[in-house]
CSV table of N, CA and C in Angstrom, one decimal:
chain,number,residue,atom,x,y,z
A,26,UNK,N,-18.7,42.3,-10.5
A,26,UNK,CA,-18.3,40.9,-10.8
A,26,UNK,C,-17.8,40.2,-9.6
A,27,UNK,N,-18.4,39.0,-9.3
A,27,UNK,CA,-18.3,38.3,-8.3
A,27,UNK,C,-17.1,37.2,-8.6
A,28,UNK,N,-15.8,37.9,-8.2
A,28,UNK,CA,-14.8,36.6,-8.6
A,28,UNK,C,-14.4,35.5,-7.4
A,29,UNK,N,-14.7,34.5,-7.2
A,29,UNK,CA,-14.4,33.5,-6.3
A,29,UNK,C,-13.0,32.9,-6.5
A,30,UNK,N,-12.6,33.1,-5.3
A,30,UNK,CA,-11.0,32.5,-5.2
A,30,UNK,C,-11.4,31.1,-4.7
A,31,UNK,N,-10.7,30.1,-4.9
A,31,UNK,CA,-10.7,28.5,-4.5
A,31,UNK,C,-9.2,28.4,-4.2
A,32,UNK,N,-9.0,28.1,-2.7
A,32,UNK,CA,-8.6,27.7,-2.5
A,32,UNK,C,-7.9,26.2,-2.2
A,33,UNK,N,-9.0,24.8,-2.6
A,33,UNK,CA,-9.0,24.1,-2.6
A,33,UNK,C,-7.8,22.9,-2.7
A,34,UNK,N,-7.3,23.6,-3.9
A,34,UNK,CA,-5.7,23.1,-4.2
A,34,UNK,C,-4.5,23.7,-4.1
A,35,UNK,N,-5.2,25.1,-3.1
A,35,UNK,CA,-3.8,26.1,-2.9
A,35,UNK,C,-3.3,25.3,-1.6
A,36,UNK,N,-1.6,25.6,-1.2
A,36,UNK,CA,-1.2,24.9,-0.7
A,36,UNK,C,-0.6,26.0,0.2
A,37,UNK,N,-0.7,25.8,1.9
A,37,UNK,CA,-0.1,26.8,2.8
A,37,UNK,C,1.2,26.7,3.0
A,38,UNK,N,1.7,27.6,3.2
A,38,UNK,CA,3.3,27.2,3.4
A,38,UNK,C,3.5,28.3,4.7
A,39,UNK,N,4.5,27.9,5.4
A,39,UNK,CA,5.0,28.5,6.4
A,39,UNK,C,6.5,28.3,6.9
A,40,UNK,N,7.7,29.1,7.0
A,40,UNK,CA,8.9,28.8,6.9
A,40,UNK,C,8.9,28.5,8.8
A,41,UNK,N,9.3,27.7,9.0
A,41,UNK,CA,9.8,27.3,10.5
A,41,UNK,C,10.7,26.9,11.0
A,42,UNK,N,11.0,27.6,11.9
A,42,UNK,CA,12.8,27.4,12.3
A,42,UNK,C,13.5,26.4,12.4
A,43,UNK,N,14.4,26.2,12.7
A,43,UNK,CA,14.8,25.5,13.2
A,43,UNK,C,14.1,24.2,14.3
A,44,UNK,N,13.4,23.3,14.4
A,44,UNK,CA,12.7,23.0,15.5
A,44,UNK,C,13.6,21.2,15.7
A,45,UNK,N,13.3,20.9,16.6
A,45,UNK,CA,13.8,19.4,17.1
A,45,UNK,C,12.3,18.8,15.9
A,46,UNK,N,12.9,17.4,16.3
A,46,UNK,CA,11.8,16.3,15.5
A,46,UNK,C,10.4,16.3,16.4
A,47,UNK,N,10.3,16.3,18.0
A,47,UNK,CA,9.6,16.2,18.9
A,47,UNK,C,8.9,17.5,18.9
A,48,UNK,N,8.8,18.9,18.6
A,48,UNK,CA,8.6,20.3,18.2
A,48,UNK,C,7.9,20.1,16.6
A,49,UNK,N,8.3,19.4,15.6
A,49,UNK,CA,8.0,19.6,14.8
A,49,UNK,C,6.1,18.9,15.0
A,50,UNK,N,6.6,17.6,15.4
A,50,UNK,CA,5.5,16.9,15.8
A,50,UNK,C,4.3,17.3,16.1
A,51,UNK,N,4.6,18.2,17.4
A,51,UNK,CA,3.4,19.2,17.6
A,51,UNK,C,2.9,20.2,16.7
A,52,UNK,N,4.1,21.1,16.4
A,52,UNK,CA,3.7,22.1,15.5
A,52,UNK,C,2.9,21.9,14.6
A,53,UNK,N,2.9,20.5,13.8
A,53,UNK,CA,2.3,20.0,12.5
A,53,UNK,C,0.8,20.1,13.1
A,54,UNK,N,0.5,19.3,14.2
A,54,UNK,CA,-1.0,19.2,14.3
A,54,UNK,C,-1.4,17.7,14.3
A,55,UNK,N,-0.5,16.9,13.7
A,55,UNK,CA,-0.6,16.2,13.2
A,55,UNK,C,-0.9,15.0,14.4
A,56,UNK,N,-2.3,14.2,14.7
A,56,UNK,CA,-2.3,13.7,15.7
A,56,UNK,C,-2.2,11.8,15.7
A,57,UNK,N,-1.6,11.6,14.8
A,57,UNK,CA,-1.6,9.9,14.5
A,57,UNK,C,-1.6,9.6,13.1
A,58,UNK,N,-0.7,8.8,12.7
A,58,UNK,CA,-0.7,7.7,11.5
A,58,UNK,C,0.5,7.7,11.1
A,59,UNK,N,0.9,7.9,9.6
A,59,UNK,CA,2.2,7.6,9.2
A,59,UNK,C,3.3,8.7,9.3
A,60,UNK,N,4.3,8.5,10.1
A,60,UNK,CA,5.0,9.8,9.9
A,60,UNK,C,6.3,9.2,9.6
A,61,UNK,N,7.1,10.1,8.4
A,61,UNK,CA,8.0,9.8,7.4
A,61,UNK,C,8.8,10.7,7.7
A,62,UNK,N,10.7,10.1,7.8
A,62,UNK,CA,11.7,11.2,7.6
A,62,UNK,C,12.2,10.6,6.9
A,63,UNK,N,13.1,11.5,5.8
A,63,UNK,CA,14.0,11.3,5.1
A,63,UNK,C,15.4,11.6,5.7
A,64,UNK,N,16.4,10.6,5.8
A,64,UNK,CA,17.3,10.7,6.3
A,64,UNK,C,17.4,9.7,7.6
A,65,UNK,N,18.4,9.2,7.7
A,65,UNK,CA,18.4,8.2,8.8
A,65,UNK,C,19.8,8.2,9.8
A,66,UNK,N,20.5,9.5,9.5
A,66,UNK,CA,21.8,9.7,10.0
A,66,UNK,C,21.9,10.4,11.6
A,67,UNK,N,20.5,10.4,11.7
A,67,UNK,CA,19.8,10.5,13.5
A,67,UNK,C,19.4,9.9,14.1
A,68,UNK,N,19.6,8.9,14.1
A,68,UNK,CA,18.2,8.1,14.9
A,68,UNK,C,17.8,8.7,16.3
A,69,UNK,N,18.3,9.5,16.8
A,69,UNK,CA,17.7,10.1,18.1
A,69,UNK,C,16.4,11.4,17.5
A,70,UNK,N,16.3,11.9,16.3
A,70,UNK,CA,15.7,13.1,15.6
A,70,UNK,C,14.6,11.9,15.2
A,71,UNK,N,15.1,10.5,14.7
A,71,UNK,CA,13.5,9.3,14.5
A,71,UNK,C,13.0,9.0,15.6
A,72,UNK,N,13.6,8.8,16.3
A,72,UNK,CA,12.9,8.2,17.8
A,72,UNK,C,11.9,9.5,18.3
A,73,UNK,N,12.8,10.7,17.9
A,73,UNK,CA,11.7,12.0,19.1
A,73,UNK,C,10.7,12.0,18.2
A,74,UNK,N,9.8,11.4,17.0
A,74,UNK,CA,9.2,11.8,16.3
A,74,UNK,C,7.9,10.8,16.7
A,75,UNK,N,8.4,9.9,17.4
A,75,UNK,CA,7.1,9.0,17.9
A,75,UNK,C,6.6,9.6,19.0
A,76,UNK,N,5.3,9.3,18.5
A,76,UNK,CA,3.6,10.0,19.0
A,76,UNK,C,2.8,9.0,19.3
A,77,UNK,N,1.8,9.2,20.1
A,77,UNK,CA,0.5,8.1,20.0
A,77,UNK,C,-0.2,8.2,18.5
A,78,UNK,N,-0.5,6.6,18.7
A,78,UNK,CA,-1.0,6.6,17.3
A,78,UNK,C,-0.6,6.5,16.2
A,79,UNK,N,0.7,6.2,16.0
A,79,UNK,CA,1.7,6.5,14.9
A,79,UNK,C,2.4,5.7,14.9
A,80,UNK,N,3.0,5.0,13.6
A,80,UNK,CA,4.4,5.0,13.1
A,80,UNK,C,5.4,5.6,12.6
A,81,UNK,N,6.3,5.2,12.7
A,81,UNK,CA,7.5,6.5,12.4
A,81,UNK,C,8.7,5.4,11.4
A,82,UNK,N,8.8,5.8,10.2
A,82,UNK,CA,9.5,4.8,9.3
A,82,UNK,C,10.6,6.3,8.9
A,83,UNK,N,11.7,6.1,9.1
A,83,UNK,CA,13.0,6.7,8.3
A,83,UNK,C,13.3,6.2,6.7
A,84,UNK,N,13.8,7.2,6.0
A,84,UNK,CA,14.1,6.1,4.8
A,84,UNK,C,15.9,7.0,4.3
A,85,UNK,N,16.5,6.4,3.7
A,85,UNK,CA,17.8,6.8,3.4
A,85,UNK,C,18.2,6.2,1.8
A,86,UNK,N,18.8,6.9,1.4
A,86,UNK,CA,20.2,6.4,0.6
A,86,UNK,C,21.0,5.5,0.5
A,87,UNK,N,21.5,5.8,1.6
A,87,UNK,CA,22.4,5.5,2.3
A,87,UNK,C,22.4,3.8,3.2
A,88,UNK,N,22.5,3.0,3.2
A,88,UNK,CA,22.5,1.6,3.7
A,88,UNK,C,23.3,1.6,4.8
A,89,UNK,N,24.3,2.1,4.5
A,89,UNK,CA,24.9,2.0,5.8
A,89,UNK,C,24.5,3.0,7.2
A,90,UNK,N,24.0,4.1,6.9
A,90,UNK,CA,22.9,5.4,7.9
A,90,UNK,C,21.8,4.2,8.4
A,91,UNK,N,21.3,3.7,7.2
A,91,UNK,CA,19.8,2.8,7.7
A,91,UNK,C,20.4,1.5,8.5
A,92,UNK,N,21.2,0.8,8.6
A,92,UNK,CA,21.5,-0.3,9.6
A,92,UNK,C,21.8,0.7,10.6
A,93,UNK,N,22.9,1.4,10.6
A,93,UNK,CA,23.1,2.2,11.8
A,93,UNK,C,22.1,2.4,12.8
A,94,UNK,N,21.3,2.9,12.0
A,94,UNK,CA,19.9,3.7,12.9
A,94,UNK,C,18.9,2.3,13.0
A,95,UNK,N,18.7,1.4,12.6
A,95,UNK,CA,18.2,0.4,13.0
A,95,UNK,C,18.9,-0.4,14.4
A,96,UNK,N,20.1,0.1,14.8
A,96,UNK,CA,20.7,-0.6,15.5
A,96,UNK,C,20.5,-0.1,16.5
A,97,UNK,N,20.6,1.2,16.6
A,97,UNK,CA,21.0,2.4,17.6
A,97,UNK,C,19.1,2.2,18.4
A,98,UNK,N,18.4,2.3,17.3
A,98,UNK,CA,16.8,2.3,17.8
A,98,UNK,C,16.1,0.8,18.6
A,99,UNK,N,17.2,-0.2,18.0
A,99,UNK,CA,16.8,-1.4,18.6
A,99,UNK,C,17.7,-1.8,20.1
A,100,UNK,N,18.5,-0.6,19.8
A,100,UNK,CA,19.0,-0.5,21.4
A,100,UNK,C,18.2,-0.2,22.7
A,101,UNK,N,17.5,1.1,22.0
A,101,UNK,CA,16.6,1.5,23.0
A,101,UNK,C,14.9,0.8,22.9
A,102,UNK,N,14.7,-0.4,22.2
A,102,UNK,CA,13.6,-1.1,22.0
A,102,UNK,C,12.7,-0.2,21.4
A,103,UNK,N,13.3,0.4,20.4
A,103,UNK,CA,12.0,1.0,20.0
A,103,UNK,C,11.5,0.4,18.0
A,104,UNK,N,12.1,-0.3,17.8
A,104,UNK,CA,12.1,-1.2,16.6
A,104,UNK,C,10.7,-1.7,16.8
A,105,UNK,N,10.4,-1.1,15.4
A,105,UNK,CA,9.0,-1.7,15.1
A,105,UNK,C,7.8,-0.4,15.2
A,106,UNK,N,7.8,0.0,16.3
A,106,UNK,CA,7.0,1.6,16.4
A,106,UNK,C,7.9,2.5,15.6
A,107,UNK,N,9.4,2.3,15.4
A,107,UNK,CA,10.4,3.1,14.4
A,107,UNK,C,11.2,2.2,13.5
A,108,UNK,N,11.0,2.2,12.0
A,108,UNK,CA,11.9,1.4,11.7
A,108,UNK,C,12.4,2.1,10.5
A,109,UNK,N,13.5,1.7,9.3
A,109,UNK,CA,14.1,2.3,9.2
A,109,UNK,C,14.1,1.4,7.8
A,110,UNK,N,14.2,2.1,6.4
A,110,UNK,CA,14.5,1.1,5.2
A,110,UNK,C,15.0,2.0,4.2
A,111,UNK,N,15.7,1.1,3.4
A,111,UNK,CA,16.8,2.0,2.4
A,111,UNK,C,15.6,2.6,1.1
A,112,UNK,N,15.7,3.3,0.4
A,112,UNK,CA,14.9,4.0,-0.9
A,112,UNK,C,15.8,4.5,-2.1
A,113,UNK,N,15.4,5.0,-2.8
A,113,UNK,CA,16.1,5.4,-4.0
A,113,UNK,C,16.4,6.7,-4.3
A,114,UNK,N,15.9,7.7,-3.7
A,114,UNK,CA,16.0,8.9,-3.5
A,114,UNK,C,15.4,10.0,-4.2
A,115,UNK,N,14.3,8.9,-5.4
A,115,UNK,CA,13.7,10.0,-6.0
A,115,UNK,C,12.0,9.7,-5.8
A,116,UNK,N,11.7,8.4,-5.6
A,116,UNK,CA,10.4,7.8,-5.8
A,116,UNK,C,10.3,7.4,-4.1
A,117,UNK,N,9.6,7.9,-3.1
A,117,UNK,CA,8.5,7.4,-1.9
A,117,UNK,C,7.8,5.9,-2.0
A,118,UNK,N,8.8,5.4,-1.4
A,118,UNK,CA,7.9,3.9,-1.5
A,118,UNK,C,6.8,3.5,-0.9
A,119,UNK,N,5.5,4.9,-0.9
A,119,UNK,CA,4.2,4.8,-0.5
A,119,UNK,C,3.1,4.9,-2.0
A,120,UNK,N,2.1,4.3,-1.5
A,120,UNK,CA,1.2,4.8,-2.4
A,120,UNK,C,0.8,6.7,-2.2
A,121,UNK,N,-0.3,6.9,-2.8
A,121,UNK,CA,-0.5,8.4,-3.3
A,121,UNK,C,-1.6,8.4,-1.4
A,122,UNK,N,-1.6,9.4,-1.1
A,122,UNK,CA,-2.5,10.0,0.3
A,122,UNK,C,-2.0,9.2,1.1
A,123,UNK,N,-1.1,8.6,1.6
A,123,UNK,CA,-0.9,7.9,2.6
A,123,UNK,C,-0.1,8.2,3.7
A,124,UNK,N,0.8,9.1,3.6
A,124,UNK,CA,1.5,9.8,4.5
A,124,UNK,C,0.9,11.0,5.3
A,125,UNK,N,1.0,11.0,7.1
A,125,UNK,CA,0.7,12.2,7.4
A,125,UNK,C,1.1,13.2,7.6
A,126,UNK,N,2.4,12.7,8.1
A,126,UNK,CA,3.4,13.9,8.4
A,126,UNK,C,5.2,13.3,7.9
A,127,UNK,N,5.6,14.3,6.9
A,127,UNK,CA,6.7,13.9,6.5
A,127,UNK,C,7.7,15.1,6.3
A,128,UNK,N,9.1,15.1,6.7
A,128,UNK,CA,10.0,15.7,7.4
A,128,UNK,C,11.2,15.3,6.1
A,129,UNK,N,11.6,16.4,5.8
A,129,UNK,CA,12.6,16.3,4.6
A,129,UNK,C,13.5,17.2,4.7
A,130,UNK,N,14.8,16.8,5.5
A,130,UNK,CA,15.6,18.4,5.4
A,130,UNK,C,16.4,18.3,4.3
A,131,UNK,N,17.0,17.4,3.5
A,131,UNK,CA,17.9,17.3,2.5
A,131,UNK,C,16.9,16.8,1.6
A,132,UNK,N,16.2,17.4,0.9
A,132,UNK,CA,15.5,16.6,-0.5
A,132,UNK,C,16.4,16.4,-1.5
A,133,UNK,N,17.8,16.5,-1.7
A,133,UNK,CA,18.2,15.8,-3.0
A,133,UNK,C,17.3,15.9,-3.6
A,134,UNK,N,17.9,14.9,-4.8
A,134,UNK,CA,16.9,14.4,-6.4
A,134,UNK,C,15.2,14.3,-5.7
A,135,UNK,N,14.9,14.4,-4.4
A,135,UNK,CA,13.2,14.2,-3.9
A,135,UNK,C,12.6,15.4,-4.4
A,136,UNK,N,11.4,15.1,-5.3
A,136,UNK,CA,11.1,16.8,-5.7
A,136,UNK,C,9.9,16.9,-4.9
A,137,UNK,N,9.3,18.1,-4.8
A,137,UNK,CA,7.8,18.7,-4.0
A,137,UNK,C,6.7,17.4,-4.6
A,138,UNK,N,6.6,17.4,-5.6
A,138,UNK,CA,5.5,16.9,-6.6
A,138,UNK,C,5.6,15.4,-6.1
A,139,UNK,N,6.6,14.9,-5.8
A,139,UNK,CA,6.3,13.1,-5.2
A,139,UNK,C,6.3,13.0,-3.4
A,140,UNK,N,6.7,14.7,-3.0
A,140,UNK,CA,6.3,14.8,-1.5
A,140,UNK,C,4.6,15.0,-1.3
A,141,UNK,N,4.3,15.6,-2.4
A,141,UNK,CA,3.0,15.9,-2.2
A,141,UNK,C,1.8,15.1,-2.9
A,142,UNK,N,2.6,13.8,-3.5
A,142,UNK,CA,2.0,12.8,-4.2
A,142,UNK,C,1.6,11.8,-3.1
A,143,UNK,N,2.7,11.6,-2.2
A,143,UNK,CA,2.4,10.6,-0.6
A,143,UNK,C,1.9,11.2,0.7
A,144,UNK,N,1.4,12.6,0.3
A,144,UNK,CA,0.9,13.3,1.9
A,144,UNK,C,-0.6,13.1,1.5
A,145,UNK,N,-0.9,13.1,2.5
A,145,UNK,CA,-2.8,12.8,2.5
A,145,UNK,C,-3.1,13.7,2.7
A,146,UNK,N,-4.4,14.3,2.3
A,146,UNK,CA,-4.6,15.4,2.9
A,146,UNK,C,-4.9,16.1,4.1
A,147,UNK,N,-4.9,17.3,4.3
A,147,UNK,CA,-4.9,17.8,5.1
A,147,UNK,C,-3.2,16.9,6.3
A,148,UNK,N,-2.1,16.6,5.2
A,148,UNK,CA,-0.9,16.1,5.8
A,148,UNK,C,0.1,16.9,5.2
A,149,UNK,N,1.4,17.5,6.6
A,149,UNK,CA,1.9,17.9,6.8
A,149,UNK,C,3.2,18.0,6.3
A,150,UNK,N,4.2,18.3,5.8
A,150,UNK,CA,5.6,18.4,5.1
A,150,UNK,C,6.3,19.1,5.5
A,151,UNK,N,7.4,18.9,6.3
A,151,UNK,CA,8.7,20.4,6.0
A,151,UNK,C,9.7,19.5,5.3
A,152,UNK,N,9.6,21.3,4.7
A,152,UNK,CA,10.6,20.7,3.9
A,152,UNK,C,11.5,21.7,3.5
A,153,UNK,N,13.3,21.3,4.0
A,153,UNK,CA,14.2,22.2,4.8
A,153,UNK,C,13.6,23.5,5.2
A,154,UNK,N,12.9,22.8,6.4
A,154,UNK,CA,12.6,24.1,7.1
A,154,UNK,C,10.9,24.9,6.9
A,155,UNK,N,10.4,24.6,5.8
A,155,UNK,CA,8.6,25.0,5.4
A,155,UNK,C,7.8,24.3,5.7
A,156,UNK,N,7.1,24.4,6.0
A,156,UNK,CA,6.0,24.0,6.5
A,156,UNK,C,4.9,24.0,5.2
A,157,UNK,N,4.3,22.6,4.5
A,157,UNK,CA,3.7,23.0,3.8
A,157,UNK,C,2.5,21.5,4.3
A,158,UNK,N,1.5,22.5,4.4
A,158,UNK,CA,-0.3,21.5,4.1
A,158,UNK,C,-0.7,21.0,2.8
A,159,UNK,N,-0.6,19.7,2.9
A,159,UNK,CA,-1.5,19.2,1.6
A,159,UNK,C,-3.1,19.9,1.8
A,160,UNK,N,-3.6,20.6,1.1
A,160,UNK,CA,-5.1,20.9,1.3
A,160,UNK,C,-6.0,19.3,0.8
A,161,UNK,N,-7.4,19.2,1.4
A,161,UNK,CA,-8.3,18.9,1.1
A,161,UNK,C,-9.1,19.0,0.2
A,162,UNK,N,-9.3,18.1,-1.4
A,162,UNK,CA,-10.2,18.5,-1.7
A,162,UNK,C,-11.9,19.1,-1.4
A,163,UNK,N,-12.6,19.5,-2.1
A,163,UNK,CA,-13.8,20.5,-2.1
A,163,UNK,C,-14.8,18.6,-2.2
A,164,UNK,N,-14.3,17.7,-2.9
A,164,UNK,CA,-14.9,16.9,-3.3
A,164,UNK,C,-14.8,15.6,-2.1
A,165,UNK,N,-13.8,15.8,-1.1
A,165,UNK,CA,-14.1,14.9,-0.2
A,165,UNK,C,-14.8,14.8,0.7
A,166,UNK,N,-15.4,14.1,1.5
A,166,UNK,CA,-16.6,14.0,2.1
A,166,UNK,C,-16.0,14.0,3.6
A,167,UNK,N,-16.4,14.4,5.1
A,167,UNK,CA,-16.2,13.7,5.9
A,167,UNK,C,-17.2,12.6,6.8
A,168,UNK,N,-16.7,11.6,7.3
A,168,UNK,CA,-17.0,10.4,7.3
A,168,UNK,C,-17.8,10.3,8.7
């Protein structure tokens, strides 16, 4: 009996240490588009996260972390390639595949299922610390 495993919609996980934002970057693979942190109480951990090719949007709770780090980033002119907006802490104010690499050390009320609702495929997540790949469907084509 020929049993076929699919892995299709299995999802890789990998626990990774501790790494800076600029470490994470590489490690992911991830070489351009949207890249998401949760949390805005660094802005030097948002700023190391810009790459060629990319934007880099923080999002927070918190209002007063998000002007902070809006301030701190527009210090060093980097507003605009980094920018920073308040959220609600349970809903991603992206549509579904649109994120490519997103960085979650505190997920609060943020569950897997709306992290993995805004990663695109074959896009990237840690999350406190795991490393997890959205897989590719079997059904997408490349272009």
């Amino acid at each position: 009996m020929n049993k076929k495993i699919s892995f299709s919609f299995a999802l890789s996980f990998l626990f990774v240490a501790h790494l800076s934002s600029a470490d994470l970057v590489q490690d992911s693979g991830v070489d351009g588009g949207v890249f998401v942190r949760v949390g805005c109480d660094d802005p030097a951990a948002l700023m190391a996260m810009k790459a060629e090719n990319c934007v880099v949007q923080g999002l927070d709770t918190d209002a007063k972390d998000v002007a902070a780090a809006r301030q701190a980033i527009a210090a060093k002119g980097a507003y605009g390639a980094v920018s920073c907006s308040v959220f609600d802490g349970t809903r991603l104010p992206y549509i579904a595949d649109t994120v490519n690499l997103l960085v979650v050390e505190e997920p609060g009320n943020l569950g897997k299922d709306e992290i993995l609702r805004v990663l695109c495929p074959n896009g990237v997540a840690y999350i406190k610390g795991e490393k997890v790949v959205k897989p590719r469907s079997n059904s997408t084509a490349d272009w």
